[in-house]
XYZ file of C-alpha atoms in Angstrom:
569
model
C 23.582 -3.715 10.313
C 20.246 -3.210 8.927
C 21.066 -4.197 5.740
C 22.841 -7.174 6.245
C 20.573 -8.558 8.815
C 18.336 -7.398 6.297
C 20.501 -10.052 3.310
C 20.282 -12.751 6.294
C 17.189 -12.680 6.942
C 16.070 -12.651 3.689
C 18.153 -15.728 3.159
C 16.455 -17.676 5.393
C 13.129 -16.386 4.544
C 12.431 -14.661 7.210
C 11.008 -11.323 6.737
C 12.983 -7.762 6.793
C 10.595 -6.483 9.786
C 12.380 -8.266 12.253
C 16.186 -7.471 10.915
C 15.283 -4.047 11.636
C 13.665 -3.806 15.026
C 17.102 -5.887 16.202
C 19.367 -3.316 14.129
C 17.039 -0.740 16.440
C 17.842 -2.778 19.317
C 21.519 -3.656 18.943
C 22.292 -0.464 18.008
C 21.231 1.063 21.262
C 22.814 -1.574 23.566
C 25.601 -1.867 20.944
C 26.358 2.222 21.084
C 24.899 3.519 23.739
C 22.446 5.541 21.563
C 18.028 6.012 22.992
C 15.895 6.931 20.516
C 14.620 9.257 22.662
C 17.930 11.200 22.202
C 17.134 11.893 18.625
C 14.190 14.535 17.739
C 15.750 14.536 14.348
C 15.346 10.212 14.221
C 12.893 9.873 15.812
C 11.048 12.652 12.648
C 12.857 10.443 10.113
C 10.747 7.629 11.383
C 7.504 9.544 11.031
C 8.241 10.414 7.564
C 7.676 6.406 7.424
C 4.048 6.800 8.548
C 3.662 9.433 6.362
C 5.236 8.455 3.001
C 2.510 5.403 3.821
C -0.557 7.888 4.661
C -0.032 9.188 1.856
C 0.001 6.374 -0.164
C -2.560 5.161 0.515
C -4.520 8.287 0.348
C -3.335 7.814 -3.176
C -5.740 4.356 -3.500
C -8.318 5.750 -2.136
C -11.862 8.068 -3.435
C -15.414 8.051 -2.312
C -16.358 6.046 -5.967
C -13.945 3.365 -4.848
C -15.748 3.836 -1.360
C -19.259 2.704 -3.304
C -18.473 0.406 -4.729
C -16.661 -2.008 -1.865
C -19.211 -0.307 0.935
C -19.761 -3.349 2.409
C -16.285 -4.436 3.127
C -14.933 -0.707 4.134
C -18.215 0.578 5.941
C -19.764 -2.567 6.919
C -16.814 -5.067 7.993
C -14.765 -1.831 9.362
C -16.922 -0.505 11.592
C -17.773 -3.431 13.200
C -14.899 -4.274 13.532
C -13.659 -1.086 14.809
C -16.525 0.021 16.641
C -16.131 -4.077 19.084
C -12.730 -4.400 19.300
C -12.453 -1.089 21.021
C -15.431 -1.985 22.984
C -13.719 -5.351 24.237
C -11.037 -3.474 24.172
C -11.554 -0.492 26.403
C -13.539 -3.327 28.517
C -10.681 -5.252 29.206
C -8.299 -2.580 29.735
C -10.649 -0.335 32.342
C -12.424 -3.027 34.141
C -10.373 -5.868 34.431
C -6.640 -4.104 34.276
C -7.493 -1.436 36.171
C -6.827 1.791 33.659
C -8.485 5.233 33.919
C -11.224 6.368 31.587
C -9.109 8.367 28.866
C -6.368 5.627 28.692
C -8.670 3.196 28.462
C -9.664 4.343 25.308
C -6.742 5.346 24.081
C -5.367 1.998 24.443
C -8.274 0.351 22.814
C -8.678 2.411 20.237
C -3.830 1.368 19.584
C -5.100 -2.519 19.345
C -8.453 -2.189 17.210
C -5.815 -1.452 14.733
C -3.394 -3.831 12.249
C -0.954 -3.508 9.724
C -1.266 -1.398 6.968
C 2.384 -1.875 5.622
C 2.527 -5.601 6.495
C -0.315 -7.070 4.941
C -1.349 -4.959 2.381
C 2.519 -6.086 1.003
C 1.607 -9.786 1.323
C -1.614 -9.763 -0.966
C -0.313 -7.535 -3.388
C 2.694 -10.001 -3.192
C 0.187 -12.924 -3.832
C -1.911 -11.260 -5.780
C -4.923 -11.715 -3.516
C -6.298 -8.142 -3.087
C -9.375 -8.929 -5.542
C -9.743 -11.990 -3.814
C -13.641 -12.244 -1.563
C -10.955 -12.345 0.772
C -8.194 -9.488 -0.181
C -11.451 -7.552 -1.016
C -12.744 -7.858 2.695
C -8.962 -7.707 4.520
C -8.164 -4.028 2.165
C -11.660 -2.720 3.000
C -11.139 -3.424 6.884
C -7.454 -2.118 6.444
C -9.076 1.012 4.670
C -11.441 2.235 7.731
C -8.643 1.464 9.965
C -6.512 4.227 8.364
C -9.573 6.929 7.750
C -10.512 5.979 11.636
C -6.569 6.395 12.621
C -7.759 10.314 12.110
C -10.556 10.640 14.370
C -8.795 9.069 16.835
C -5.523 11.158 17.439
C -8.131 13.831 17.318
C -9.984 12.365 20.039
C -6.233 12.109 21.343
C -5.727 16.147 20.795
C -9.401 16.723 22.456
C -8.170 15.030 25.857
C -4.929 16.496 25.659
C -5.588 20.234 26.547
C -7.958 20.684 29.679
C -8.308 23.909 29.065
C -10.970 24.082 27.335
C -14.762 22.485 27.120
C -15.570 19.936 25.118
C -18.020 22.213 23.023
C -15.141 25.003 22.824
C -12.398 22.642 21.720
C -15.104 20.039 18.817
C -15.554 24.539 17.377
C -11.574 25.311 17.914
C -11.118 21.760 16.362
C -13.583 22.219 13.800
C -13.159 25.076 12.495
C -10.093 24.186 11.710
C -10.022 21.176 9.415
C -12.702 23.364 7.717
C -9.401 25.294 7.127
C -6.930 22.420 6.092
C -9.639 21.124 3.859
C -10.738 24.356 2.449
C -7.051 25.050 1.323
C -5.605 21.215 0.302
C -9.542 20.140 -1.445
C -9.250 23.579 -3.519
C -6.573 25.508 -3.644
C -4.897 22.536 -2.722
C -5.965 20.015 -5.873
C -5.323 22.556 -9.014
C -1.412 23.844 -7.585
C -1.264 20.328 -7.472
C -1.913 19.806 -10.761
C 0.207 22.681 -12.026
C 3.244 22.265 -10.505
C 3.065 17.864 -11.723
C 2.362 19.413 -15.150
C 4.797 21.798 -15.270
C 8.100 19.760 -13.082
C 6.350 16.426 -16.034
C 6.782 19.142 -18.805
C 10.774 19.439 -17.913
C 10.753 15.683 -18.400
C 13.582 15.837 -15.494
C 13.266 12.453 -12.889
C 14.991 14.844 -10.035
C 12.588 17.541 -10.427
C 9.309 15.417 -10.433
C 10.455 13.546 -7.651
C 11.595 16.372 -5.068
C 7.746 18.161 -6.261
C 6.313 15.420 -5.295
C 8.176 15.745 -2.190
C 6.625 19.495 -1.320
C 3.040 17.973 -1.842
C 3.473 15.482 0.432
C 5.773 17.763 3.279
C 3.931 20.653 2.365
C 0.132 18.995 3.846
C 1.768 17.309 6.009
C 3.094 20.664 7.453
C 0.687 22.221 6.709
C -1.287 20.495 9.093
C 0.208 20.202 11.186
C 0.461 24.117 11.239
C -3.141 24.093 12.148
C -2.862 21.311 15.309
C -3.401 17.600 13.527
C -0.641 15.294 12.956
C 1.377 15.339 8.920
C -0.289 11.612 8.697
C -3.864 13.249 8.087
C -2.413 15.799 6.147
C -0.631 13.143 3.609
C -3.307 11.027 3.496
C -5.587 14.149 1.724
C -2.290 15.305 -0.360
C -2.634 12.238 -1.450
C -6.396 11.509 -2.535
C -5.671 15.638 -4.358
C -3.333 13.201 -6.605
C -5.488 9.714 -6.583
C -7.943 10.942 -9.442
C -5.173 12.671 -11.647
C -2.336 11.010 -14.251
C 0.344 11.571 -12.464
C -1.460 8.748 -9.750
C 0.780 5.537 -10.983
C 4.284 7.124 -11.206
C 4.021 9.615 -8.567
C 3.544 6.055 -6.464
C 6.323 4.178 -8.305
C 8.755 7.523 -7.254
C 7.571 6.733 -3.718
C 7.797 3.557 -3.016
C 11.076 3.051 -2.245
C 11.180 6.460 0.297
C 8.546 4.768 1.928
C 9.560 1.101 2.124
C 13.263 3.482 3.805
C 11.346 5.363 6.512
C 9.515 2.396 7.412
C 12.198 0.735 7.922
C 13.749 3.424 9.423
C 10.703 3.772 11.378
C 10.737 -0.094 12.611
C 14.437 0.887 14.092
C 13.573 3.413 15.774
C 10.814 0.424 17.475
C 13.324 -1.949 17.856
C 15.544 1.101 20.318
C 12.997 0.723 22.360
C 13.342 -2.276 23.319
C 14.781 -3.217 26.937
C 16.166 -6.371 26.519
C 16.374 -7.851 29.990
C 12.844 -6.832 30.551
C 11.712 -9.113 27.547
C 14.634 -12.125 28.327
C 12.930 -11.474 32.203
C 8.849 -11.407 30.927
C 9.848 -13.749 27.417
C 6.867 -16.123 28.260
C 4.415 -13.864 30.124
C 5.200 -11.128 26.945
C 4.307 -14.216 24.528
C 1.560 -15.282 26.363
C -0.510 -11.411 26.377
C 0.659 -11.636 22.348
C -0.943 -15.397 22.108
C -3.735 -14.058 24.394
C -4.735 -10.484 21.972
C -4.208 -12.431 19.185
C -6.111 -14.784 19.649
C -9.497 -11.971 21.350
C -8.190 -10.439 17.994
C -9.320 -12.722 15.544
C -12.498 -13.879 18.044
C -14.248 -10.813 17.421
C -13.232 -10.600 13.295
C -14.541 -14.659 12.763
C -17.719 -14.024 15.373
C -19.115 -11.025 12.685
C -17.590 -11.739 9.285
C -19.200 -15.888 9.274
C -22.293 -13.839 9.389
C -21.595 -13.069 6.113
C -18.662 -14.588 4.260
C -18.208 -18.323 4.092
C -16.559 -19.694 7.396
C -12.485 -20.389 5.811
C -12.968 -16.410 4.224
C -13.985 -15.370 7.765
C -11.069 -16.919 9.411
C -8.582 -15.851 6.804
C -9.704 -12.332 7.031
C -9.709 -12.411 10.771
C -6.152 -14.331 11.189
C -4.626 -12.179 8.673
C -5.628 -8.571 10.531
C -4.984 -10.107 14.064
C -2.204 -8.177 15.156
C -1.696 -4.662 16.399
C -0.451 -2.161 13.417
C 2.520 0.785 13.028
C -0.473 3.401 14.188
C -0.689 2.155 17.839
C 3.122 3.401 17.874
C 1.477 7.228 16.032
C -1.019 6.508 19.311
C 1.372 6.173 21.680
C 3.595 8.312 21.039
C 0.852 11.102 21.011
C -0.751 10.164 24.061
C 2.637 10.149 26.223
C 3.451 13.552 24.722
C 0.238 15.169 25.016
C 0.711 13.424 28.863
C -2.494 12.022 28.697
C -1.426 8.474 28.524
C -1.589 7.191 31.907
C 0.122 3.557 32.463
C -0.397 3.570 36.479
C -3.287 0.919 37.021
C -6.743 1.622 39.810
C -6.940 -1.700 40.464
C -9.726 -3.309 38.708
C -9.773 -7.637 38.711
C -6.061 -7.406 39.026
C -6.304 -6.042 42.181
C -8.729 -8.458 43.357
C -6.793 -10.999 41.682
C -3.141 -10.770 43.176
C -3.167 -7.406 45.742
C -2.969 -4.063 45.890
C 0.908 -4.539 46.342
C 1.322 -6.623 43.737
C -0.541 -4.206 41.393
C 1.275 -1.094 43.225
C 4.675 -2.768 42.132
C 4.456 -2.444 38.093
C 5.625 -0.166 37.544
C 3.941 2.533 34.309
C 7.534 1.643 32.137
C 7.296 -1.996 33.130
C 3.578 -1.750 31.307
C 5.151 0.677 28.278
C 7.992 -2.554 27.599
C 4.718 -4.650 27.597
C 2.330 -2.732 25.257
C 5.974 -1.779 23.181
C 6.829 -6.311 23.005
C 2.863 -7.076 22.829
C 2.860 -4.699 19.357
C 6.448 -5.854 18.131
C 5.396 -9.942 18.399
C 2.407 -10.054 16.828
C 3.684 -7.578 13.982
C 6.509 -10.823 13.941
C 4.176 -13.614 13.490
C 2.299 -11.821 10.778
C 4.303 -12.240 8.173
C 4.920 -16.256 9.297
C 1.115 -16.556 10.095
C 0.587 -15.049 6.311
C 3.118 -17.749 4.287
C 0.873 -20.728 6.680
C -2.552 -18.990 6.669
C -4.281 -22.010 4.783
C -2.450 -23.682 7.737
C -3.637 -22.054 10.319
C -7.258 -21.785 9.449
C -7.691 -25.180 8.337
C -6.343 -25.975 11.851
C -8.091 -22.986 13.629
C -11.158 -24.162 12.084
C -10.779 -27.244 13.141
C -10.121 -26.450 16.952
C -13.237 -24.557 16.969
C -14.543 -27.565 15.576
C -16.095 -24.962 12.343
C -17.963 -26.808 9.269
C -15.527 -26.123 6.447
C -18.585 -25.298 3.784
C -21.360 -23.390 5.313
C -22.207 -20.526 3.024
C -23.109 -17.442 4.963
C -25.660 -14.447 4.117
C -23.208 -12.015 2.080
C -21.008 -14.738 0.689
C -22.187 -14.577 -2.831
C -22.520 -10.503 -2.689
C -19.168 -10.419 -2.344
C -18.115 -13.274 -5.361
C -19.867 -10.461 -7.312
C -17.757 -7.239 -6.167
C -15.525 -8.812 -6.940
C -16.382 -9.065 -10.877
C -17.797 -5.328 -10.270
C -14.086 -3.595 -8.455
C -12.159 -6.164 -10.758
C -9.524 -3.494 -12.925
C -7.695 -4.482 -15.003
C -6.361 -3.793 -18.929
C -6.519 -6.736 -21.704
C -3.572 -4.370 -23.241
C -0.982 -2.313 -22.113
C 0.522 0.017 -24.701
C 3.768 1.820 -23.633
C 4.345 5.063 -25.593
C 1.406 7.307 -27.364
C 3.621 8.884 -30.472
C 2.429 8.599 -33.914
C 3.092 4.475 -33.713
C 1.141 4.123 -30.595
C -1.764 6.083 -31.430
C -2.097 3.934 -35.286
C -1.616 0.619 -32.671
C -5.067 2.840 -30.431
C -6.785 3.218 -33.042
C -6.877 -0.226 -34.176
C -8.331 -1.532 -31.248
C -11.001 1.098 -30.860
C -12.987 -1.400 -32.870
C -12.896 -3.773 -31.200
C -13.527 -4.626 -27.981
C -10.413 -5.109 -25.617
C -9.396 -3.035 -22.254
C -6.506 -0.899 -23.373
C -4.324 1.577 -21.469
C -1.656 3.783 -22.812
C 1.872 4.952 -20.532
C 3.955 7.757 -22.218
C 6.871 9.843 -20.476
C 5.377 12.716 -22.490
C 2.638 14.753 -20.622
C 1.708 16.903 -22.815
C 0.936 13.857 -25.443
C -0.959 13.102 -22.388
C -2.844 15.530 -21.994
C -3.640 14.917 -26.211
C -4.036 11.332 -25.580
C -6.676 12.879 -22.128
C -8.568 15.425 -24.210
C -9.182 12.470 -26.805
C -11.205 10.734 -24.158
C -7.920 7.393 -24.406
C -7.455 5.194 -20.618
C -3.837 7.184 -20.322
C -1.933 7.574 -17.581
C 1.791 9.277 -17.303
C 4.795 7.116 -16.462
C 8.249 6.834 -16.853
C 8.687 2.864 -18.498
C 12.067 2.502 -17.439
C 11.311 2.680 -13.475
C 10.173 -1.033 -12.767
C 7.769 -0.518 -10.355
C 5.621 1.375 -12.915
C 4.723 -1.263 -13.797
C 3.585 -2.713 -10.411
C 2.051 0.354 -10.258
C -0.856 -0.812 -12.558
C -0.760 -3.844 -12.351
C 1.419 -5.364 -15.551
C 0.543 -8.794 -14.144
C -2.939 -8.889 -14.655
C -2.455 -7.648 -18.759
C -2.350 -10.289 -20.912
C -0.103 -8.299 -23.916
C 1.871 -5.496 -23.505
C 3.326 -3.129 -26.948
C 5.254 -1.204 -27.220
C 5.773 1.950 -28.895
C 8.324 3.887 -28.026
C 11.425 4.685 -29.870
C 14.274 4.236 -27.478
C 16.185 0.136 -27.813
C 17.489 0.601 -23.827
C 13.861 1.838 -22.999
C 12.027 -0.805 -24.434
C 15.007 -3.251 -23.265
C 14.331 -2.103 -19.923
C 10.934 -2.145 -20.743
C 11.307 -5.906 -21.300
C 13.203 -6.297 -18.284
C 10.764 -5.315 -16.073
C 7.885 -6.678 -17.294
C 9.621 -10.259 -17.528
C 10.923 -9.935 -14.603
C 7.456 -8.802 -12.473
C 5.691 -12.063 -15.214
C 6.561 -14.162 -17.775
C 2.671 -15.150 -18.693
C 2.801 -11.473 -19.557
C 3.323 -11.082 -23.375
C 5.398 -8.604 -24.496
C 5.631 -7.171 -28.478
C 7.999 -4.930 -29.122
C 9.668 -3.560 -32.577
C 12.803 -1.675 -32.952
C 15.151 -1.262 -35.749
C 18.558 -2.557 -34.460
C 19.550 -6.012 -35.283
C 21.262 -6.543 -31.477
C 19.297 -5.293 -29.829
C 15.959 -7.829 -31.920
C 18.414 -10.691 -31.004
C 18.613 -9.333 -26.676
C 14.924 -8.615 -26.763
C 14.892 -12.200 -28.252
C 16.410 -13.360 -25.912
C 14.554 -11.832 -23.086
C 11.491 -13.639 -24.033
C 9.367 -11.377 -25.717
C 6.342 -13.211 -27.580
C 7.217 -10.995 -30.545
C 9.947 -8.988 -32.012
C 9.559 -6.744 -34.923
C 11.956 -5.191 -37.086
C 10.903 -2.104 -39.080
C 13.706 -1.577 -41.054
C 13.487 -5.306 -41.826
C 9.245 -5.188 -42.644
C 9.431 -2.149 -44.259
C 12.165 -3.768 -45.980
C 10.381 -7.100 -47.241
C 7.139 -4.651 -48.600
C 9.411 -2.491 -50.841
C 10.823 -5.699 -52.625
C 8.280 -7.332 -52.512
C 6.109 -4.235 -54.931
C 9.277 -3.555 -56.539
C 8.513 -7.568 -58.201
C 5.096 -6.791 -58.698
C 5.769 -3.696 -60.134
C 8.350 -5.494 -61.926
C 6.282 -8.424 -62.708
C 3.894 -6.222 -64.043
C 5.700 -4.318 -66.500
C 6.982 -7.479 -68.169
C 3.096 -8.150 -68.279
C 2.638 -4.884 -69.863
C 5.515 -4.658 -72.128
C 4.814 -8.576 -73.103
C 1.128 -7.294 -74.400
C 2.448 -4.825 -75.874
C 4.385 -6.544 -78.530
C 1.571 -8.479 -79.341
C -0.766 -5.875 -80.349
C 2.673 -4.017 -82.468
C 2.800 -8.086 -84.159
């Protein structure tokens, strides 16, 4: 059902996430199946978040934070801090939730959707623009903030221990997890990845990656933390290794598939009758929430970026993210998400009878539907972002050309963090080494990709910029950012690998100039048909060189013979 709805929605240019959610809702009503009926389905859905956090960890490092310290620390910190404060005030004083519930709800609402926004930024190649960098920086900070939020839920849930005892217990457990994962875990992860890579068997490598991700996740869970925390740390372990890009290319399909299951389980929680009854109210609440989040972010971003860029960032991150469901679920499991209303301003406006008539299940449905509808609205906003920005600035009567403090800093940081390669060399065999040796005397940035780990190790020892990766897998080219590369040189022997790699590259971008070599004329014709920049037939080139050398030798021999005849005469 999800596949069929995904195909139909794709034809209509409607985001697939809507198809997953609709599939979940229909499944619940047609087959009478509810997500709470299946522990296995809940765990499978949670794995989607686990793999998402692992992929985020792959792109995370302290070096990256120092390069994007303004976007991550300043923008992210302000967004989380101000958003939690504003939504806490709304939840506690306006709506009437108790202290613990207000903190949890405010924390959940302050988060944005990493899955949707990052996918859009990658597809439109805007991750390195001032707008994209700021959005990514805030998302990175939010993803890191999920960890203390989940720890906070654990602290609030244990009423038997005092706060000091709980902090001490949590701190000791955190140190143990960090020591296990960061010290032996780093070396063990690299050893098992190196061993599986040397076996040259794809299924062994995939199994090894799964072992690292799930092993780290469940180790974290064993010590009382979330699966996501362990997966995030595991991603950090692999992020600085030559396996990073190949690991990411292997897991991306599993991540997307399991995230699809996650969104299906979200759809199963929707009460269609409730939605039909309160559809207008839900839309109004979603619109109000989007407006508040947009204004919060625009208020401080406009002081540090141009108005147009600030509004783009604010609109892009105005939704509630997928981690909010995980926060709601964990808080519910620990029985600290009390959705009973204590009064607040609503009590004074509508009366105690109206407030008492709102059940916790109805409040949970409102929260769930607000998250879902905000996520559904996001792809439409991102697809029409320029129009939305222009409309919003016009409504608020904000000039487009106002350059605020820090806008030039953002532009300068773009050039510092831009990380692309002019030439990518596929294969580090005898030919690849000769090609790379030629470029060593040129002012050209290069990256080498090879699936033979012995050669990768050799390249690393020689100081080459080389990564482990299988060029027959399309995702490896996406992971290394092939669309930003000027030239790709294929220095591999397998005709099948050459043809697959060429098709993958051309599918991603027709602007990349691909140069390949082959000895087979049929393969040469196929490669030229794909539209490569140049195809070198090695046998023909060598034959031509040999024949020309022979002709020169014959010519020299004849000249020497004439000279000898003249001497004899």
